[in-house]
Short mmCIF file of N, CA and C in Angstrom, two decimals:
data_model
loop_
_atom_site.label_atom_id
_atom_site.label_comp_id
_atom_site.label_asym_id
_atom_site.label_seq_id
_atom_site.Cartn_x
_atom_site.Cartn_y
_atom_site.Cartn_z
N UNK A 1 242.00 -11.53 48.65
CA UNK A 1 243.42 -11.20 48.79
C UNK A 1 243.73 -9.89 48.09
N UNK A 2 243.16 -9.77 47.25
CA UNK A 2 243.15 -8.21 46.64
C UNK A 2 243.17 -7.06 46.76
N UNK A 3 241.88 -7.18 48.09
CA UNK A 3 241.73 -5.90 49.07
C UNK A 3 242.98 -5.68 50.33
N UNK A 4 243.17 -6.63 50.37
CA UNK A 4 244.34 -6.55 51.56
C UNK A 4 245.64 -5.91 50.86
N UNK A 5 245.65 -6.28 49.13
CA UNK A 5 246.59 -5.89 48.62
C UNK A 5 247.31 -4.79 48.39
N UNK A 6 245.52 -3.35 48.46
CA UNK A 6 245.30 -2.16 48.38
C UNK A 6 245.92 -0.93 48.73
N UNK A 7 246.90 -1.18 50.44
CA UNK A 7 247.40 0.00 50.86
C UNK A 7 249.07 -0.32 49.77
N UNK A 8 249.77 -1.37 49.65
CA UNK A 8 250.72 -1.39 48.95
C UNK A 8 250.65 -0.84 47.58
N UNK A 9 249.39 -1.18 46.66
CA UNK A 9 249.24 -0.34 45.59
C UNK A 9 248.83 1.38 45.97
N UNK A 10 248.41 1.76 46.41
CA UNK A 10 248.34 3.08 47.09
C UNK A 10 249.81 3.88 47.22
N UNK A 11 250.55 2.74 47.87
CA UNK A 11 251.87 3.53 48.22
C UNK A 11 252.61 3.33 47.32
N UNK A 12 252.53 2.34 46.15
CA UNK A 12 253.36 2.24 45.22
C UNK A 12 254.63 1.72 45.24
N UNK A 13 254.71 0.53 46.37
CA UNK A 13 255.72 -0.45 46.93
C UNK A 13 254.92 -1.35 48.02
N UNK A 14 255.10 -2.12 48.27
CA UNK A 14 254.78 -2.71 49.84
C UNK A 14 255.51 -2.12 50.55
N UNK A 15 254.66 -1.75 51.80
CA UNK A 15 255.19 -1.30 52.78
C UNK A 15 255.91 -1.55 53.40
N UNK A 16 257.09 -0.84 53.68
CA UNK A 16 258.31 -0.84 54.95
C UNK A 16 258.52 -0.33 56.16
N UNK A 17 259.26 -0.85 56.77
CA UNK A 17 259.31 -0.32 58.49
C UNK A 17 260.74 -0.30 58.88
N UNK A 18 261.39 -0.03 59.54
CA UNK A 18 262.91 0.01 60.20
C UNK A 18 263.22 -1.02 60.45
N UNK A 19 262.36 -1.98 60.78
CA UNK A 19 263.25 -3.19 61.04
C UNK A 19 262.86 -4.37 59.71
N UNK A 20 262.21 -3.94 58.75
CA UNK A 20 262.52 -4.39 57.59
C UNK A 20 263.89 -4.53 56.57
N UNK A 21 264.53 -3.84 57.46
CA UNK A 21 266.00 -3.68 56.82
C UNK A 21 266.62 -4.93 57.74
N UNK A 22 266.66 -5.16 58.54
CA UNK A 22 266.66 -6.39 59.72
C UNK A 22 266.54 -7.91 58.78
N UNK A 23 265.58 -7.52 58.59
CA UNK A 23 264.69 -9.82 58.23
C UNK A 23 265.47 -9.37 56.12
N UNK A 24 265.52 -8.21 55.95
CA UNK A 24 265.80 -8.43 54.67
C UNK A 24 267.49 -8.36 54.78
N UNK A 25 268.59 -8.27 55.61
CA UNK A 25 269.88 -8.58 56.17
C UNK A 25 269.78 -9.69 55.84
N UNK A 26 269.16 -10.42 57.02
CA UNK A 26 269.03 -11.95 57.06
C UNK A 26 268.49 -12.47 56.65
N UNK A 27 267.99 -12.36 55.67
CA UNK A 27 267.26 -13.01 54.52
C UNK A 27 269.30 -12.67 52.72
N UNK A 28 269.44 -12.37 52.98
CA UNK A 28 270.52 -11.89 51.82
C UNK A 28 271.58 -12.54 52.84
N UNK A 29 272.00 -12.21 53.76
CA UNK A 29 272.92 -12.25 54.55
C UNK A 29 273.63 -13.93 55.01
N UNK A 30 272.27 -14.31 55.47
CA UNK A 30 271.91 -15.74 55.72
C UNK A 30 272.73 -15.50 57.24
N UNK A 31 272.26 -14.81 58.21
CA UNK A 31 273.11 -14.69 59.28
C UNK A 31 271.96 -14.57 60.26
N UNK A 32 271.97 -14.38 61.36
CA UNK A 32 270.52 -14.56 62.45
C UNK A 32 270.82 -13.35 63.40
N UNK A 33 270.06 -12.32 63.02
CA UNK A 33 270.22 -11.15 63.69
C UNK A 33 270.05 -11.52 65.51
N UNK A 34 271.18 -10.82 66.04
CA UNK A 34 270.44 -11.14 67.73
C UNK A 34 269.34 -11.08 68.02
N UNK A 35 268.49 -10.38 67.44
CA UNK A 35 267.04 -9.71 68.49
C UNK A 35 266.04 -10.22 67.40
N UNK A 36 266.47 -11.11 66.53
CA UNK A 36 265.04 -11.34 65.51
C UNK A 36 265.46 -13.14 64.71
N UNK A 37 264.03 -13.88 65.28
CA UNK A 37 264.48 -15.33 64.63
C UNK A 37 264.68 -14.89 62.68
N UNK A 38 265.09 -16.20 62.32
CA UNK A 38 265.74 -16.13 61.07
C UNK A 38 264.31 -16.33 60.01
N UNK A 39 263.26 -16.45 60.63
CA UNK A 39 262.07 -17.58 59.85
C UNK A 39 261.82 -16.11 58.26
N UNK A 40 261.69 -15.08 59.32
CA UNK A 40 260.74 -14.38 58.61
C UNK A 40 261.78 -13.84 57.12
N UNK A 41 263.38 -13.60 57.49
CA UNK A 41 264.37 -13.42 56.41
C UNK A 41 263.89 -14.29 55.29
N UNK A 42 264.06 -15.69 55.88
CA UNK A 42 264.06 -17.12 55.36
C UNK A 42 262.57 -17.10 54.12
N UNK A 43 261.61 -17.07 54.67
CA UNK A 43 260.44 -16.52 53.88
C UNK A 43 260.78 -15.26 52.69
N UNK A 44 261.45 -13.93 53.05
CA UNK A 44 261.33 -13.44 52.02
C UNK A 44 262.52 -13.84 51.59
N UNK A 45 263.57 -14.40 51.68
CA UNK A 45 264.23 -14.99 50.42
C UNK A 45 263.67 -16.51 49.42
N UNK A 46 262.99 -16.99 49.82
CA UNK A 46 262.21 -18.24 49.16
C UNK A 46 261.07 -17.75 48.37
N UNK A 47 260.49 -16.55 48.43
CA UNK A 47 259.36 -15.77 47.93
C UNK A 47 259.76 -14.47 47.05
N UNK A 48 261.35 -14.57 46.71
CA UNK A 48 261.56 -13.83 45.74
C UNK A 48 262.09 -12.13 45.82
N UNK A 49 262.42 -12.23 47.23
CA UNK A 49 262.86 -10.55 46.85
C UNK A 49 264.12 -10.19 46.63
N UNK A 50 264.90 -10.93 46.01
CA UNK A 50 266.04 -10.74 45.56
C UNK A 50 265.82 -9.89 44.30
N UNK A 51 263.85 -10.16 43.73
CA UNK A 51 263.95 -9.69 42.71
C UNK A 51 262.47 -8.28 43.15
N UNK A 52 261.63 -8.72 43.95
CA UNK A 52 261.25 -7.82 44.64
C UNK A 52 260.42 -8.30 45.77
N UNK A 53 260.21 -7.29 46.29
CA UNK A 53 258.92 -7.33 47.49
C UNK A 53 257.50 -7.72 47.42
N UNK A 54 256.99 -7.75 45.86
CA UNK A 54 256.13 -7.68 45.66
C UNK A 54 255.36 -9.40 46.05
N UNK A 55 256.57 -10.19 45.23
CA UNK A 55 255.75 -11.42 45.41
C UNK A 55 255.75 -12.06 47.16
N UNK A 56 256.52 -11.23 47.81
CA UNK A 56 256.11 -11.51 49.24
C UNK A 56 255.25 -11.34 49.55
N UNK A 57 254.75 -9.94 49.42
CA UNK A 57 253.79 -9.43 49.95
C UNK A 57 252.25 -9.73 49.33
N UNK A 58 252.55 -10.14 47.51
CA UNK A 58 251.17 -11.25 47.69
C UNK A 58 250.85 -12.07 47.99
N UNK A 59 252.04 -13.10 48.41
CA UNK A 59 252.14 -14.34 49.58
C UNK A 59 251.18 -14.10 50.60
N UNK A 60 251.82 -12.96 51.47
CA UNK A 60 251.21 -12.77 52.64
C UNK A 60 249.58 -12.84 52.36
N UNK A 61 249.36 -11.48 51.52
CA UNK A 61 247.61 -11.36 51.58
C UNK A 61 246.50 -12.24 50.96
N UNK A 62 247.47 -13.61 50.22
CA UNK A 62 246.63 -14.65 50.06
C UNK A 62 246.64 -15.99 51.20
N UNK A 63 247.76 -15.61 52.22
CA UNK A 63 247.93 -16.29 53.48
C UNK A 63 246.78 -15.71 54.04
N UNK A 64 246.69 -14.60 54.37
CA UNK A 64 245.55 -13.92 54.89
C UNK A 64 244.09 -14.76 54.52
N UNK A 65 243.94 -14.37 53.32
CA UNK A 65 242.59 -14.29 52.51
C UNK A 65 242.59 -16.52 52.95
N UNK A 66 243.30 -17.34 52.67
CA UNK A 66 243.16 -18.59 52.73
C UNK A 66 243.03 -19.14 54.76
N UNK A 67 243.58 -18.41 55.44
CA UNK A 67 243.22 -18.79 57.03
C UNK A 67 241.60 -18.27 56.63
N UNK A 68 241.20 -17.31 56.37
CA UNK A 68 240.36 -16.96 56.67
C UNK A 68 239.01 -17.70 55.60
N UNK A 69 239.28 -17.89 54.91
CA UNK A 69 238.56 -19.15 54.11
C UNK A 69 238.54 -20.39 54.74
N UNK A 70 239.68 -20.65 55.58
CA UNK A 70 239.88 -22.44 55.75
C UNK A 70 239.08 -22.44 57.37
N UNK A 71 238.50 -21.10 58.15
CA UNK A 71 238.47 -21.00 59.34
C UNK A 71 236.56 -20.69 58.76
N UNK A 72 235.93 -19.87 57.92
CA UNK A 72 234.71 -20.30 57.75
C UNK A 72 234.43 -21.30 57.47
N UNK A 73 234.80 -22.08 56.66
CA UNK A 73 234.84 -23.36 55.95
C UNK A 73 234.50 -24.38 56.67
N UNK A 74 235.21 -24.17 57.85
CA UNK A 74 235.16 -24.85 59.01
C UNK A 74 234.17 -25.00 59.86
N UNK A 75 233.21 -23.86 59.40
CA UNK A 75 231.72 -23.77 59.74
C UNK A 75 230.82 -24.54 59.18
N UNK A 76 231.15 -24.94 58.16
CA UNK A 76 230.42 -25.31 56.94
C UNK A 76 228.87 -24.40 57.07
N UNK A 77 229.28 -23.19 56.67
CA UNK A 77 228.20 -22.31 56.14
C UNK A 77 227.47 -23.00 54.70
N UNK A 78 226.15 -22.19 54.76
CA UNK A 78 225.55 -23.08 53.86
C UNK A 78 225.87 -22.03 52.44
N UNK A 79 226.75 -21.29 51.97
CA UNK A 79 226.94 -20.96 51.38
C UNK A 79 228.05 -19.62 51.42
N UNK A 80 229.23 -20.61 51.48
CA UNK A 80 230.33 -19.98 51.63
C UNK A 80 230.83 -18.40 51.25
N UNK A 81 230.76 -18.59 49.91
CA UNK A 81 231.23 -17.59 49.20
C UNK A 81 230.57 -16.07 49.55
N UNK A 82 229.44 -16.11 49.56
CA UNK A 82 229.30 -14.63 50.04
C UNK A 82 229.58 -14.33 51.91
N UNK A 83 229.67 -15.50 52.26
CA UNK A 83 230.33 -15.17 54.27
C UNK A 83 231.68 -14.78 53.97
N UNK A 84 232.75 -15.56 52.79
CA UNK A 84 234.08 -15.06 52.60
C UNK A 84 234.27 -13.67 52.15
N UNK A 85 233.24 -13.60 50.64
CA UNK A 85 233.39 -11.77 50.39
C UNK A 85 233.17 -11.05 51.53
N UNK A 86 232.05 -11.25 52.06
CA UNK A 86 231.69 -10.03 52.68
C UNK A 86 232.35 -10.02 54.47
N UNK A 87 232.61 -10.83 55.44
CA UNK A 87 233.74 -11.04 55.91
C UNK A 87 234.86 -10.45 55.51
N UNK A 88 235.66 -10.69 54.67
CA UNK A 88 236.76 -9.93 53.69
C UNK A 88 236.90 -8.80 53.88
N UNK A 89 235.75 -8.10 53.10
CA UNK A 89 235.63 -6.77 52.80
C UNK A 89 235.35 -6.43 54.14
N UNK A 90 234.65 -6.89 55.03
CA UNK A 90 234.47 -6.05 56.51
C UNK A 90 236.04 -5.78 57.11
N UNK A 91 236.67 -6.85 57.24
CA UNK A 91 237.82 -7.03 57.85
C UNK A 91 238.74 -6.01 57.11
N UNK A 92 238.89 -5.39 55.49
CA UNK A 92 239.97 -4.69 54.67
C UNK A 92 239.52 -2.90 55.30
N UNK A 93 238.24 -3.01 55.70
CA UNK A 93 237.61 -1.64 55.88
C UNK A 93 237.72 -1.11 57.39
N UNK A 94 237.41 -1.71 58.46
CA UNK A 94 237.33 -1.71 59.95
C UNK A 94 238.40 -2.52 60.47
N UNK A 95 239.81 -2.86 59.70
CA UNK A 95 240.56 -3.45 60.60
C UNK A 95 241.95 -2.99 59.93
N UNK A 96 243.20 -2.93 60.39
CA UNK A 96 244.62 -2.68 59.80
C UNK A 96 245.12 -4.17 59.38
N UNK A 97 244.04 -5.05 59.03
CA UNK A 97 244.47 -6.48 58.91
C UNK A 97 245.51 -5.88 57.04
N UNK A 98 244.58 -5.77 56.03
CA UNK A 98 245.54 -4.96 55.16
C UNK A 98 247.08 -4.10 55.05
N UNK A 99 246.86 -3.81 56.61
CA UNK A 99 248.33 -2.75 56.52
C UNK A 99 249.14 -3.70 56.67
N UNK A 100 248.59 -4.78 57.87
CA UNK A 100 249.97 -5.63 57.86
C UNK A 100 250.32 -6.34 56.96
N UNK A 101 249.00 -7.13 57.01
CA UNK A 101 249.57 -7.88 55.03
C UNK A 101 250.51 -7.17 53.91
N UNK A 102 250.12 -5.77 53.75
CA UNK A 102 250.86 -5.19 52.75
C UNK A 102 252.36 -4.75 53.12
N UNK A 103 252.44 -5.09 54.52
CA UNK A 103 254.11 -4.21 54.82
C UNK A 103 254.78 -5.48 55.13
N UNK A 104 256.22 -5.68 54.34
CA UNK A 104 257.17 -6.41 55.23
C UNK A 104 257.70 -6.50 56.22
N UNK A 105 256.99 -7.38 57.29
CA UNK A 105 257.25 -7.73 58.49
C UNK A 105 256.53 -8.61 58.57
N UNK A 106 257.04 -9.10 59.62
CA UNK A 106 256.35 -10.62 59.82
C UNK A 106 254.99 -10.57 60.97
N UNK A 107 254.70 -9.16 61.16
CA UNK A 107 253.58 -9.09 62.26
C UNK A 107 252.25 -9.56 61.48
N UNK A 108 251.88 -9.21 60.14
CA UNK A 108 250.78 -10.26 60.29
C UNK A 108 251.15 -11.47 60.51
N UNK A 109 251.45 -12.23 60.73
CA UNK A 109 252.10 -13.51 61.45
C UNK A 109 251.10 -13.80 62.78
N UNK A 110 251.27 -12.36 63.42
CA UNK A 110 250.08 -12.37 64.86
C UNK A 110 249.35 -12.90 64.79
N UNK A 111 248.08 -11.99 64.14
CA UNK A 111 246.85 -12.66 64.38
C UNK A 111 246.86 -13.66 63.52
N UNK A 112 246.94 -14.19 62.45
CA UNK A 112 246.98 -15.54 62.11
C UNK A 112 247.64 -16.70 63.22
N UNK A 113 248.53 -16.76 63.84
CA UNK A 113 249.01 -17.77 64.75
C UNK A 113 247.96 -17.55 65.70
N UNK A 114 247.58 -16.72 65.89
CA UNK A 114 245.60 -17.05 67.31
C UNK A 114 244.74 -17.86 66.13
N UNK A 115 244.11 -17.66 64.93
CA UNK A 115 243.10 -17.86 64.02
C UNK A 115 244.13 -19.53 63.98
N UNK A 116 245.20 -19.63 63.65
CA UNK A 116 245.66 -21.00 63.61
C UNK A 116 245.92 -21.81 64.83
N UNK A 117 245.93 -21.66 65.74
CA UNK A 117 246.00 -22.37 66.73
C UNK A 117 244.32 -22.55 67.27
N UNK A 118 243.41 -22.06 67.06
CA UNK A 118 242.36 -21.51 67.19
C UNK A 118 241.23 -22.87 66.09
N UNK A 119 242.03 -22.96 64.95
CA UNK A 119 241.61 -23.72 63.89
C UNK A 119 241.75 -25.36 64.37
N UNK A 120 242.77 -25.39 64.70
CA UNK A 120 243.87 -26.47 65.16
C UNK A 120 243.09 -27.49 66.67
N UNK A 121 242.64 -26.11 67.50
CA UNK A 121 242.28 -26.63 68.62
C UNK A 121 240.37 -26.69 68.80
N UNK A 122 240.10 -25.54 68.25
CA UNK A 122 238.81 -25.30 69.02
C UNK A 122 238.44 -25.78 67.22
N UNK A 123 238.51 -26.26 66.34
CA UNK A 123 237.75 -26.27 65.32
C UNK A 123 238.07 -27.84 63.86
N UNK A 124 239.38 -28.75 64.92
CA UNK A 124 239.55 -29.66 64.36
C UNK A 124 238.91 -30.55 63.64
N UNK A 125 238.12 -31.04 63.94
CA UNK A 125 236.85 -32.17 63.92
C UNK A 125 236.28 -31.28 62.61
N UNK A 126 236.05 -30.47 62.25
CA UNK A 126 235.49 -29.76 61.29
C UNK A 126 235.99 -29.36 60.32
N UNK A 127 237.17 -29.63 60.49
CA UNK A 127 238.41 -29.02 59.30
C UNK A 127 238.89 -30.19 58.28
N UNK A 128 239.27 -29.59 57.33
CA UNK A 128 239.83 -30.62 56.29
C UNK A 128 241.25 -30.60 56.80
N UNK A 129 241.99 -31.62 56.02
CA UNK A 129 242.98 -32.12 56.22
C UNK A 129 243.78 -30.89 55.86
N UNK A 130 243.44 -30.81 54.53
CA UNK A 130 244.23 -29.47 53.95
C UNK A 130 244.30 -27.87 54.76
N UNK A 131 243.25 -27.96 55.40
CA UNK A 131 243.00 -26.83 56.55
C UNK A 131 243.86 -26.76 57.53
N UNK A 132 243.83 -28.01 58.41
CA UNK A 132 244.77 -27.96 59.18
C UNK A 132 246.26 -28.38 58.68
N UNK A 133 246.97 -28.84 58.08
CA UNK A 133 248.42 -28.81 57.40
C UNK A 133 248.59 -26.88 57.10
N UNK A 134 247.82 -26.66 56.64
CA UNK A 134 248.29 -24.68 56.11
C UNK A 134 247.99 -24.39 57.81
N UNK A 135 247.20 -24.63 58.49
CA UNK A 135 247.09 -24.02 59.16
C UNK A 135 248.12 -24.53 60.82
N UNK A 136 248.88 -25.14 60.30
CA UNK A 136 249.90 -25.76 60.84
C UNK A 136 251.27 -24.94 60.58
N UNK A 137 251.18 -25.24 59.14
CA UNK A 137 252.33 -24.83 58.43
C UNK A 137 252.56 -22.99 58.89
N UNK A 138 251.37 -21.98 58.88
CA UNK A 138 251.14 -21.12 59.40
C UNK A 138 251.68 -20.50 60.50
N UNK A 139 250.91 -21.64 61.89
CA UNK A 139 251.61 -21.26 62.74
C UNK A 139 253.20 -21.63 63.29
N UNK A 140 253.89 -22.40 62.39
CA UNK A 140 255.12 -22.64 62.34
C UNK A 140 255.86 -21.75 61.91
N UNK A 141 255.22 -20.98 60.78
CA UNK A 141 256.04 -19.95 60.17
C UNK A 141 256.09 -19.08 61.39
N UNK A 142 255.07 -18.39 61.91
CA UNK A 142 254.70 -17.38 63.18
C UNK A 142 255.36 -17.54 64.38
N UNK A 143 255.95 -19.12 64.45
CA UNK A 143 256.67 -18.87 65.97
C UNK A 143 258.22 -19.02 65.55
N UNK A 144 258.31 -19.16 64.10
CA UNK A 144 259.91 -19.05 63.54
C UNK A 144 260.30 -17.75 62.60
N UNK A 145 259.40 -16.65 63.04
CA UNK A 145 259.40 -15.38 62.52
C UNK A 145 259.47 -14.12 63.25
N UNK A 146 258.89 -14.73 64.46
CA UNK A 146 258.70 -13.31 65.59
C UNK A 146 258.80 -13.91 67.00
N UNK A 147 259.81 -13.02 67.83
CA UNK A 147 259.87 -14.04 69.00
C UNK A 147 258.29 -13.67 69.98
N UNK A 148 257.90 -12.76 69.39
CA UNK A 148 256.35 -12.78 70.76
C UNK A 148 255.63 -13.81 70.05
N UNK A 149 255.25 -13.99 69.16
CA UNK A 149 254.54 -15.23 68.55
C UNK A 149 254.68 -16.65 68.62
N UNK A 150 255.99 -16.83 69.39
CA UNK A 150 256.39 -18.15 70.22
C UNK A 150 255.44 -17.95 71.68
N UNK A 151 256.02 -16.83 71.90
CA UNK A 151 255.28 -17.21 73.67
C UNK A 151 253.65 -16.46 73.59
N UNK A 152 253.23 -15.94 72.56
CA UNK A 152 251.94 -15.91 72.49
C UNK A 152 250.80 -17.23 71.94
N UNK A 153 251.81 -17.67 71.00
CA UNK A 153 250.81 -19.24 70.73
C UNK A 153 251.23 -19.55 72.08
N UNK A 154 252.33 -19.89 72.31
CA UNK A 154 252.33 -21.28 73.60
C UNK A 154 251.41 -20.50 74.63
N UNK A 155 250.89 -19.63 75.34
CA UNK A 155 250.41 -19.00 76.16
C UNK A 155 248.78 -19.09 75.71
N UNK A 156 248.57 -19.09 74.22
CA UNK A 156 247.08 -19.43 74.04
C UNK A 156 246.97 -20.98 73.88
N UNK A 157 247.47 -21.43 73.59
CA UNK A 157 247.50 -23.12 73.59
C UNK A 157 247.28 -23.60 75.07
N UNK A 158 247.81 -23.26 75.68
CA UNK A 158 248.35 -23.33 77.42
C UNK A 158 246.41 -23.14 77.84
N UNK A 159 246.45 -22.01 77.25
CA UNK A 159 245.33 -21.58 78.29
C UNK A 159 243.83 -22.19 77.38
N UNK A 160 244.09 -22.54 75.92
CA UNK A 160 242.88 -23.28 75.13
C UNK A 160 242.62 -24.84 75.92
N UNK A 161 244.11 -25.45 76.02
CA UNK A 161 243.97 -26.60 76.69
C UNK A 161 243.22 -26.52 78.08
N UNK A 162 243.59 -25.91 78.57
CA UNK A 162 243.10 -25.64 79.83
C UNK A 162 241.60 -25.09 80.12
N UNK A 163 241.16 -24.48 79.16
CA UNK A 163 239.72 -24.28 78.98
C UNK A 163 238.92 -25.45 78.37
N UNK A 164 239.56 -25.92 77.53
CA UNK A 164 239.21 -27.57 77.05
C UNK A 164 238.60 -29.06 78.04
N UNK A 165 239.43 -28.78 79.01
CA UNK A 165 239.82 -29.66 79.77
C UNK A 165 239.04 -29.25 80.95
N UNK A 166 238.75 -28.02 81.29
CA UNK A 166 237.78 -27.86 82.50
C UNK A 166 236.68 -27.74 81.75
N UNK A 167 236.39 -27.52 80.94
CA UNK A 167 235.15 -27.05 79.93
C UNK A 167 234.10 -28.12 80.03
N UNK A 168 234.66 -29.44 79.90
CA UNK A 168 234.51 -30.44 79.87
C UNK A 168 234.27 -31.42 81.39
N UNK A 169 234.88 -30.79 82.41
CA UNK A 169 234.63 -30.65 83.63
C UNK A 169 234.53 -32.54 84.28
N UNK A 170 235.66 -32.41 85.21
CA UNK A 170 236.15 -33.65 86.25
C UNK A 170 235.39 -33.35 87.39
N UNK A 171 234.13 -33.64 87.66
CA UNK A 171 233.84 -33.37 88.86
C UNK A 171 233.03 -31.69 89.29
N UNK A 172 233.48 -32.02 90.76
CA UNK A 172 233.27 -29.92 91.18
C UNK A 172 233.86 -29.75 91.52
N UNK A 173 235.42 -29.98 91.88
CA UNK A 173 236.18 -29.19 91.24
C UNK A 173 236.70 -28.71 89.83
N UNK A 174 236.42 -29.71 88.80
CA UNK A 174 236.63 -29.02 87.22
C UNK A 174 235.27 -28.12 87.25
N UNK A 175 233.82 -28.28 87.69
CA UNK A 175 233.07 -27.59 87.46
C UNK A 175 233.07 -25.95 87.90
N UNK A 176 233.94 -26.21 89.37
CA UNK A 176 233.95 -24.36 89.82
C UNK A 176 235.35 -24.28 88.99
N UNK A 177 236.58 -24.48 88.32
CA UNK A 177 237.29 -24.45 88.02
C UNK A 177 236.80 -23.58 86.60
N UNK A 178 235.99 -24.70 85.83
CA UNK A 178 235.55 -23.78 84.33
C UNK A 178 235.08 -22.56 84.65
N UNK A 179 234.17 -22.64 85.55
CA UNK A 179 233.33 -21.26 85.68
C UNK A 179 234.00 -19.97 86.25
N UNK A 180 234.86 -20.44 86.90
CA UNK A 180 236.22 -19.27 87.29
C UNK A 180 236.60 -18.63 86.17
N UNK A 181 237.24 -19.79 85.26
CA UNK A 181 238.00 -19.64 84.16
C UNK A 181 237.40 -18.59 83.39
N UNK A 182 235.87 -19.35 83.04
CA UNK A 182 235.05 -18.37 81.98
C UNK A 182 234.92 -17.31 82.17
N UNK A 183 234.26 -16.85 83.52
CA UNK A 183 233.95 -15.60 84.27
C UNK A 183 235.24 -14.88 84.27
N UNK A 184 236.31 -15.29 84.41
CA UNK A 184 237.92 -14.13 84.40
C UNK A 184 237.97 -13.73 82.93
N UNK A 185 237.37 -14.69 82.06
CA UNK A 185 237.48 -14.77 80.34
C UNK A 185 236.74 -13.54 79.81
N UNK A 186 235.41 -13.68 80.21
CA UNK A 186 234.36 -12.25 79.98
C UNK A 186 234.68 -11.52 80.28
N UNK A 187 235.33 -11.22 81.69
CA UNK A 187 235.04 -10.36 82.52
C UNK A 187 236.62 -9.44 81.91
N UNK A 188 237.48 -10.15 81.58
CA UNK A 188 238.83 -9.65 80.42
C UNK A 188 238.26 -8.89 79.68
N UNK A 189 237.69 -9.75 78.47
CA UNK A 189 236.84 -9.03 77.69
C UNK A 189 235.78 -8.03 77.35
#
């Protein structure tokens, strides 16, 4: 969580954006801006920025740093701790996963609601209890913080189920059905 912490100490605040003035309205305000749910206000007033930004924003990058612990974990690697450092550190160096953590907004919210729904669906059976509740709790925050993060979980859920369910295959028709599926999946990718 430390490294993610890095571009905010750099800049010598956590980072801000224009519509950070937005969720921090409604977060003081207690009012529900038209164009933005109330979740993400709601968060930084329960996390303290009445007195600053700061303890939000270490919220966030130990939200970060804990999906991403509770989602190896889930592997049961035979020795966790160095797949988490070094994972970590790949992700703070080759990815803007850090920028978002460090700026107020609720967009890291994103990719955590895929990694949590992701946890939830494709990785249950393997997860602790405690894994999936945060990683519940997670994507609840994410679809009561940002309105694309409503119709992006429901749209990966939609389509996890649905890969689930042919994956698993009713016949030949679920069998040319998966292989459609998969082949449009790669072939995306």
């Amino acid at each position: 969580a430390a490294a993610l912490f890095a571009p905010a100490v750099y800049n010598g605040y956590p980072l801000v954006f224009s519509d950070t003035a937005s969720y921090l309205w409604s977060a003081f305000g207690g009012e529900v801006p038209i164009d933005r749910p109330i979740g993400y206000g709601a968060f930084l007033r329960l996390t303290g920025w009445r007195w600053s930004l700061w303890p939000s924003i270490a919220l966030q990058c130990a939200v970060c740093a804990a999906m991403l612990w509770f989602t190896l974990a889930s592997y049961r690697l035979p020795r966790l701790v160095p797949w988490f450092v070094g994972i970590g550190i790949a992700l703070t160096i080759a990815t803007p996963l850090p920028w978002f953590a460090a700026q107020a907004m609720p967009d890291f919210l994103t990719s955590l609601a895929i990694l949590s729904a992701f946890l939830l669906l494709a990785r249950w059976e393997s997860s602790t209890r405690l894994a999936r509740l945060f990683a519940a709790g997670v994507l609840v925050l994410a679809c009561v913080s940002h309105n694309s993060n409503l119709l992006l979980t429901g749209a990966f859920t939609g389509f996890a189920f649905l890969w689930f369910a042919l994956r698993r295959g009713t016949g030949k028709l679920g069998a040319r059905l998966g292989t459609a599926l998969r082949t449009a999946a790669r072939t995306a990718a």
